[in-house]
Amino acid sequence: MRQPRLFITGVGPVSPIGIGWDAVRTALAEKRSGIGPITLFDASGLPVRAAAEVKGFDPKKMTKARKQLKVMARDAQLGVASARFAAEHGKFTPGSVPPERVGVVFGADRICGPLEDSEPPYRACMENGRFHFERWATDGFAATFPLSFLKVLPNMIGSHISITLDARGPNNTIHHAEVSSTLAVAEAARVLRRGNADLVVTGGAGAQVSPYDWVRHCVMGRLSADADNTPRPFAPDRNGEVRGEAAVSCLLETEQSVEARGVEPLAELLGTGAAFSGRRVGGPKAALVRAIRAALDQAGIEADALGGVIAHGWATQADDPVEAAALAEVVPGIPVTAPSS
């Protein structure tokens, strides 16, 4: 049975190299880097002090309901802005498609609330320089801002997007680290192919430039501490990744919805694939191979039909050889790039 054709009709990037479709395209053409000194907090005492921040981002310009900002972490602010840009780019306005037929499937990273939200409850549990865990459920909770937990729930990004665009159809959040957004796109496709929606806002958001996250990443030793702050995925002298923040939304919709709205598709989604290594023989490489083959099989194409591969490219000594070996096995000879690194 032939699967329904699905098309991307709008894209909304909020990224370190630009905010909005036109700004990002210009930055790519000019080969700009989004990496620079951290400005979101004082990182002077840490070994790594550069990141890919979204510069010039003003959340107050991205939502009409200013009260919403009080319960939005930066991840949600970036996500809502990207959804609004995608809607504008794809000529979608709330109500132009029946709200019950518009869904949201969004990917979310680990969310850290503002450091100042954690200070009062921690101080309430301190005495004579010692933190008392037994007081957290009483004194700590009593000193916690009641709505602060709403900021760090992963599903709040999709919730705020639904409110902003009046999307009353299926709503789901994929919370799976760095593959959250790609898995969200795959699930959005399944929602459409099941006939549960005509249009789905999908993508992902993550803001990893916070004191909590940055200290954790520095301790893990996965960040590049090079003076030029340039990651080098797959290069022999690679020494780690450069973390940052961004959000990208896209409008994914059925062929019938595209025709009814009279919009021009940007791209067609042919297939997706996912796999998990677990403890199976072969480890991560075997899982990557299965995922790539699954995507090709669903798309109904052979590897030699590909024009290029956008790799993950961690730029670490441990991870890159695994990904390179999987690509060499399934898509040999196809050009590979890793722009996110």
Coordinates of C-alpha atoms in Angstrom, one line a residue:
M1 CA 0.0 0.0 0.0
R2 CA 1.4 3.4 -1.0
Q3 CA 2.2 5.7 1.9
P4 CA 0.7 9.2 1.9
R5 CA 3.2 11.8 0.6
L6 CA 4.4 14.3 3.2
F7 CA 5.9 17.7 2.5
I8 CA 7.7 20.4 4.5
T9 CA 6.2 23.8 3.7
G10 CA 7.8 26.1 6.3
V11 CA 11.0 26.2 8.3
G12 CA 11.7 28.4 11.3
P13 CA 15.4 28.4 12.5
V14 CA 16.5 30.3 15.6
S15 CA 20.2 29.6 15.7
P16 CA 23.6 30.9 16.6
I17 CA 24.2 32.0 13.0
G18 CA 20.9 33.7 12.5
I19 CA 17.2 34.0 13.4
G20 CA 14.8 33.2 10.6
W21 CA 15.1 31.5 7.3
D22 CA 16.6 34.4 5.3
A23 CA 19.2 35.3 8.0
V24 CA 20.4 31.7 8.3
R25 CA 20.7 31.2 4.5
T26 CA 22.7 34.4 4.3
A27 CA 25.0 33.3 7.2
L28 CA 25.6 29.9 5.5
A29 CA 26.5 31.6 2.2
E30 CA 28.9 33.9 4.0
K31 CA 30.4 30.9 6.0
R32 CA 29.8 32.6 9.3
S33 CA 30.5 30.8 12.6
G34 CA 28.0 31.0 15.5
I35 CA 30.7 30.2 18.1
G36 CA 31.9 32.9 20.4
P37 CA 32.6 33.8 24.1
I38 CA 29.8 32.9 26.5
T39 CA 27.7 35.9 27.5
L40 CA 24.7 34.3 29.1
F41 CA 26.6 33.8 32.4
D42 CA 30.1 34.4 33.8
A43 CA 32.2 31.5 32.6
S44 CA 35.6 33.0 33.5
G45 CA 36.3 30.4 36.1
L46 CA 35.6 27.4 33.8
P47 CA 38.1 25.7 31.5
V48 CA 35.8 26.1 28.4
R49 CA 34.4 29.6 27.8
A50 CA 33.1 29.6 24.3
A51 CA 29.7 28.4 23.0
A52 CA 27.2 28.8 20.2
E53 CA 24.7 31.2 21.6
V54 CA 21.7 32.7 19.9
K55 CA 22.6 36.3 19.7
G56 CA 20.1 39.2 19.6
F57 CA 17.2 37.1 20.8
D58 CA 14.5 39.0 22.5
P59 CA 11.7 36.7 23.7
K60 CA 9.3 39.6 24.4
K61 CA 9.1 40.1 20.6
M62 CA 8.2 36.5 20.0
T63 CA 5.0 36.2 22.0
K64 CA 1.9 38.3 22.4
A65 CA 1.1 36.8 25.8
R66 CA 3.9 38.3 27.9
K67 CA 2.7 36.5 31.0
Q68 CA 3.7 33.2 29.4
L69 CA 7.3 34.2 29.6
K70 CA 7.3 33.8 33.4
V71 CA 6.8 30.1 32.9
M72 CA 9.0 29.6 29.9
A73 CA 12.6 28.3 30.2
R74 CA 14.9 29.6 27.4
D75 CA 14.3 26.3 25.5
A76 CA 10.6 27.1 25.3
Q77 CA 11.2 30.7 24.3
L78 CA 13.5 29.5 21.5
G79 CA 11.0 26.8 20.5
V80 CA 8.0 29.2 20.3
A81 CA 9.9 31.7 18.3
S82 CA 11.0 29.0 15.8
A83 CA 7.4 27.8 15.5
R84 CA 6.1 31.3 14.8
F85 CA 8.9 31.7 12.1
A86 CA 7.9 28.4 10.5
A87 CA 4.3 29.3 10.4
E88 CA 5.1 32.7 8.8
H89 CA 7.4 31.0 6.3
G90 CA 4.8 28.4 5.4
K91 CA 1.9 30.9 5.2
F92 CA 0.1 29.3 8.0
T93 CA -2.1 31.3 10.4
P94 CA -4.1 29.9 13.3
G95 CA -7.5 28.8 11.9
S96 CA -6.4 28.4 8.3
V97 CA -6.5 24.7 9.0
P98 CA -9.1 23.3 11.4
P99 CA -7.4 23.5 14.8
E100 CA -8.3 19.9 15.7
R101 CA -6.4 18.8 12.6
V102 CA -3.2 20.6 13.5
G103 CA -0.7 18.7 15.8
V104 CA 2.5 19.4 17.5
V105 CA 5.3 16.8 17.9
F106 CA 8.4 18.4 19.3
G107 CA 11.8 17.3 20.6
A108 CA 13.1 18.6 23.9
D109 CA 16.6 18.4 25.4
R110 CA 17.3 18.4 29.2
I111 CA 15.9 21.7 30.5
C112 CA 17.6 23.7 33.2
G113 CA 15.7 26.6 34.8
P114 CA 17.4 29.9 35.7
L115 CA 19.9 29.5 38.5
E116 CA 18.2 32.1 40.6
D117 CA 15.1 29.9 40.8
S118 CA 17.1 27.3 42.7
E119 CA 18.8 29.7 45.2
P120 CA 15.9 30.2 47.7
P121 CA 15.1 26.5 48.3
Y122 CA 18.8 25.6 48.6
R123 CA 19.4 28.4 51.1
A124 CA 16.4 27.3 53.1
C125 CA 18.1 23.9 53.6
M126 CA 21.5 25.3 54.5
E127 CA 22.6 25.7 58.1
N128 CA 26.2 26.3 59.3
G129 CA 27.6 25.7 55.9
R130 CA 25.9 22.3 55.6
F131 CA 23.1 21.3 53.2
H132 CA 20.3 19.3 55.0
F133 CA 18.6 16.9 52.5
E134 CA 16.0 15.9 55.1
R135 CA 14.7 19.5 54.9
W136 CA 14.2 19.6 51.1
A137 CA 10.6 18.3 51.1
T138 CA 9.6 20.8 53.7
D139 CA 11.7 24.0 53.9
G140 CA 13.0 23.6 50.4
F141 CA 9.6 23.2 48.7
A142 CA 8.2 26.0 50.9
A143 CA 10.8 28.4 49.5
T144 CA 10.3 27.3 45.8
F145 CA 8.4 29.5 43.4
P146 CA 5.2 27.5 42.7
L147 CA 5.4 27.8 38.9
S148 CA 9.2 27.2 38.6
F149 CA 8.7 23.5 37.8
L150 CA 6.6 24.4 34.8
K151 CA 9.7 25.9 33.2
V152 CA 11.7 22.6 33.3
L153 CA 9.1 20.1 32.1
P154 CA 10.1 19.0 28.6
N155 CA 6.6 18.9 27.3
M156 CA 6.1 22.6 28.0
I157 CA 7.8 23.6 24.8
G158 CA 5.1 21.8 22.7
S159 CA 2.4 23.1 25.0
H160 CA 3.4 26.7 24.5
I161 CA 3.7 26.1 20.7
S162 CA 0.2 24.6 20.7
I163 CA -1.2 27.6 22.6
T164 CA 0.6 30.1 20.3
L165 CA -0.7 28.5 17.1
D166 CA -4.0 27.2 18.4
A167 CA -3.0 23.6 17.5
R168 CA -5.6 21.4 19.2
G169 CA -4.7 18.1 17.5
P170 CA -2.2 15.4 18.7
N171 CA 0.5 16.7 20.9
N172 CA 3.6 14.8 21.9
T173 CA 7.1 15.4 23.2
I174 CA 10.2 13.3 22.4
H175 CA 12.8 13.6 25.1
H176 CA 15.8 11.7 23.9
A177 CA 18.9 13.9 24.1
E178 CA 20.5 14.8 20.8
V179 CA 18.2 12.8 18.7
S180 CA 15.0 14.2 20.1
S181 CA 14.2 16.5 17.2
T182 CA 14.8 13.9 14.5
L183 CA 12.7 11.3 16.3
A184 CA 10.0 14.0 16.7
V185 CA 10.0 14.5 12.9
A186 CA 9.6 10.7 12.5
E187 CA 6.7 10.6 14.9
A188 CA 5.1 13.6 13.3
A189 CA 5.2 11.6 10.0
R190 CA 3.5 8.7 11.7
V191 CA 0.7 11.0 13.1
L192 CA 0.0 12.3 9.6
R193 CA 0.1 8.8 7.9
R194 CA -2.3 7.5 10.5
G195 CA -4.7 10.2 9.5
N196 CA -4.8 11.9 12.9
A197 CA -3.8 15.3 11.6
D198 CA -3.4 17.2 8.3
L199 CA -0.5 19.4 9.5
V200 CA 2.0 19.0 12.3
V201 CA 4.5 21.5 13.7
T202 CA 7.6 19.5 14.5
G203 CA 11.3 20.0 15.3
G204 CA 13.2 20.6 18.5
A205 CA 14.7 23.1 20.9
G206 CA 17.6 23.0 23.3
A207 CA 19.5 25.5 25.4
Q208 CA 22.7 24.0 26.8
V209 CA 24.4 27.2 27.7
S210 CA 23.6 27.4 31.4
P211 CA 25.8 27.2 34.5
Y212 CA 24.4 23.8 35.5
D213 CA 24.9 22.2 32.1
W214 CA 28.2 23.9 31.4
V215 CA 29.9 22.7 34.6
R216 CA 28.5 19.2 33.9
H217 CA 29.9 19.2 30.3
C218 CA 33.3 20.5 31.5
V219 CA 33.5 17.7 34.1
M220 CA 32.6 15.1 31.5
G221 CA 35.5 16.3 29.3
R222 CA 33.7 16.2 26.0
L223 CA 34.0 19.9 25.2
S224 CA 36.7 21.3 22.9
A225 CA 39.0 23.7 24.8
D226 CA 40.9 24.9 21.7
A227 CA 41.8 28.5 21.5
D228 CA 40.1 28.9 18.1
N229 CA 36.9 27.3 19.4
T230 CA 36.5 25.3 16.3
P231 CA 35.2 21.7 16.4
R232 CA 36.7 19.3 13.8
P233 CA 34.4 16.3 13.3
F234 CA 36.2 13.3 11.8
A235 CA 39.6 15.1 11.7
P236 CA 42.5 13.2 13.1
D237 CA 43.2 16.1 15.6
R238 CA 39.6 16.5 16.8
N239 CA 39.4 17.1 20.5
G240 CA 35.7 17.6 21.4
E241 CA 32.4 19.3 20.7
V242 CA 31.3 22.9 21.0
R243 CA 27.9 23.1 22.8
G244 CA 25.2 25.7 22.2
E245 CA 21.5 26.5 21.8
A246 CA 19.0 26.6 19.0
A247 CA 15.5 25.7 17.9
V248 CA 14.1 24.7 14.5
S249 CA 10.5 24.1 13.7
C250 CA 9.0 22.9 10.4
L251 CA 5.5 22.5 9.0
L252 CA 5.0 18.9 7.9
E253 CA 1.8 18.2 6.1
T254 CA 0.0 15.9 3.8
E255 CA -0.2 16.3 0.1
Q256 CA -4.0 17.1 0.4
S257 CA -3.3 19.8 2.9
V258 CA -0.6 21.4 0.7
E259 CA -3.0 21.5 -2.2
A260 CA -5.9 22.8 -0.1
R261 CA -3.7 25.6 1.3
G262 CA -2.2 26.4 -2.1
V263 CA 1.4 26.6 -0.8
E264 CA 4.7 25.6 -2.4
P265 CA 6.5 22.6 -0.8
L266 CA 10.1 23.1 0.2
A267 CA 10.9 19.4 0.4
E268 CA 9.4 15.9 0.6
L269 CA 9.9 13.6 3.6
L270 CA 10.6 10.1 2.1
G271 CA 11.6 8.0 5.0
T272 CA 12.9 7.8 8.5
G273 CA 14.7 5.2 10.5
A274 CA 15.7 4.6 14.1
A275 CA 17.5 1.9 16.1
F276 CA 18.8 1.3 19.6
S277 CA 22.1 -0.5 20.4
G278 CA 21.3 -1.6 24.0
R279 CA 23.5 -4.6 24.7
R280 CA 23.2 -6.2 21.4
V281 CA 26.2 -7.6 19.6
G282 CA 27.8 -4.9 17.5
G283 CA 27.0 -2.0 19.7
P284 CA 26.4 1.6 18.5
K285 CA 27.8 0.9 15.0
A286 CA 25.3 -1.9 14.3
A287 CA 22.4 0.3 15.5
L288 CA 23.5 3.2 13.2
V289 CA 23.6 0.8 10.3
R290 CA 20.1 -0.5 11.0
A291 CA 18.8 3.0 11.4
I292 CA 20.2 4.2 8.1
R293 CA 19.0 1.1 6.2
A294 CA 15.5 1.5 7.8
A295 CA 15.3 5.1 6.5
L296 CA 16.4 4.0 3.0
D297 CA 14.0 1.1 2.9
Q298 CA 11.0 3.3 4.0
A299 CA 12.0 5.8 1.3
G300 CA 12.3 3.1 -1.3
I301 CA 15.6 4.3 -2.6
E302 CA 19.2 2.9 -2.8
A303 CA 22.1 4.5 -1.1
D304 CA 23.7 5.6 -4.4
A305 CA 20.7 7.8 -5.0
L306 CA 21.7 10.1 -2.1
G307 CA 23.4 13.4 -3.0
G308 CA 24.9 13.8 0.5
V309 CA 24.9 12.8 4.1
I310 CA 24.5 15.2 7.0
A311 CA 26.3 13.4 9.8
H312 CA 26.1 13.9 13.6
G313 CA 29.8 14.6 13.9
W314 CA 30.5 14.7 17.7
A315 CA 34.1 15.6 17.0
T316 CA 35.3 13.3 19.8
Q317 CA 38.0 10.7 19.5
A318 CA 35.6 7.9 20.7
D319 CA 32.4 8.7 18.8
D320 CA 33.5 9.8 15.3
P321 CA 35.1 6.4 14.2
V322 CA 31.8 4.6 15.1
E323 CA 29.7 6.9 12.9
A324 CA 32.3 6.9 10.1
A325 CA 32.4 3.1 10.0
A326 CA 28.6 2.9 9.8
L327 CA 28.4 5.4 7.0
A328 CA 31.2 3.7 5.1
E329 CA 29.3 0.4 5.3
V330 CA 25.9 1.6 4.2
V331 CA 26.5 4.7 2.1
P332 CA 30.1 4.4 0.8
G333 CA 31.3 7.1 -1.5
I334 CA 28.5 9.6 -0.6
P335 CA 29.8 13.1 0.4
V336 CA 29.5 13.7 4.2
T337 CA 29.3 16.9 6.1
A338 CA 28.6 17.8 9.7
P339 CA 27.4 21.4 9.9
S340 CA 26.0 21.2 13.4
S341 CA 29.5 20.8 14.7

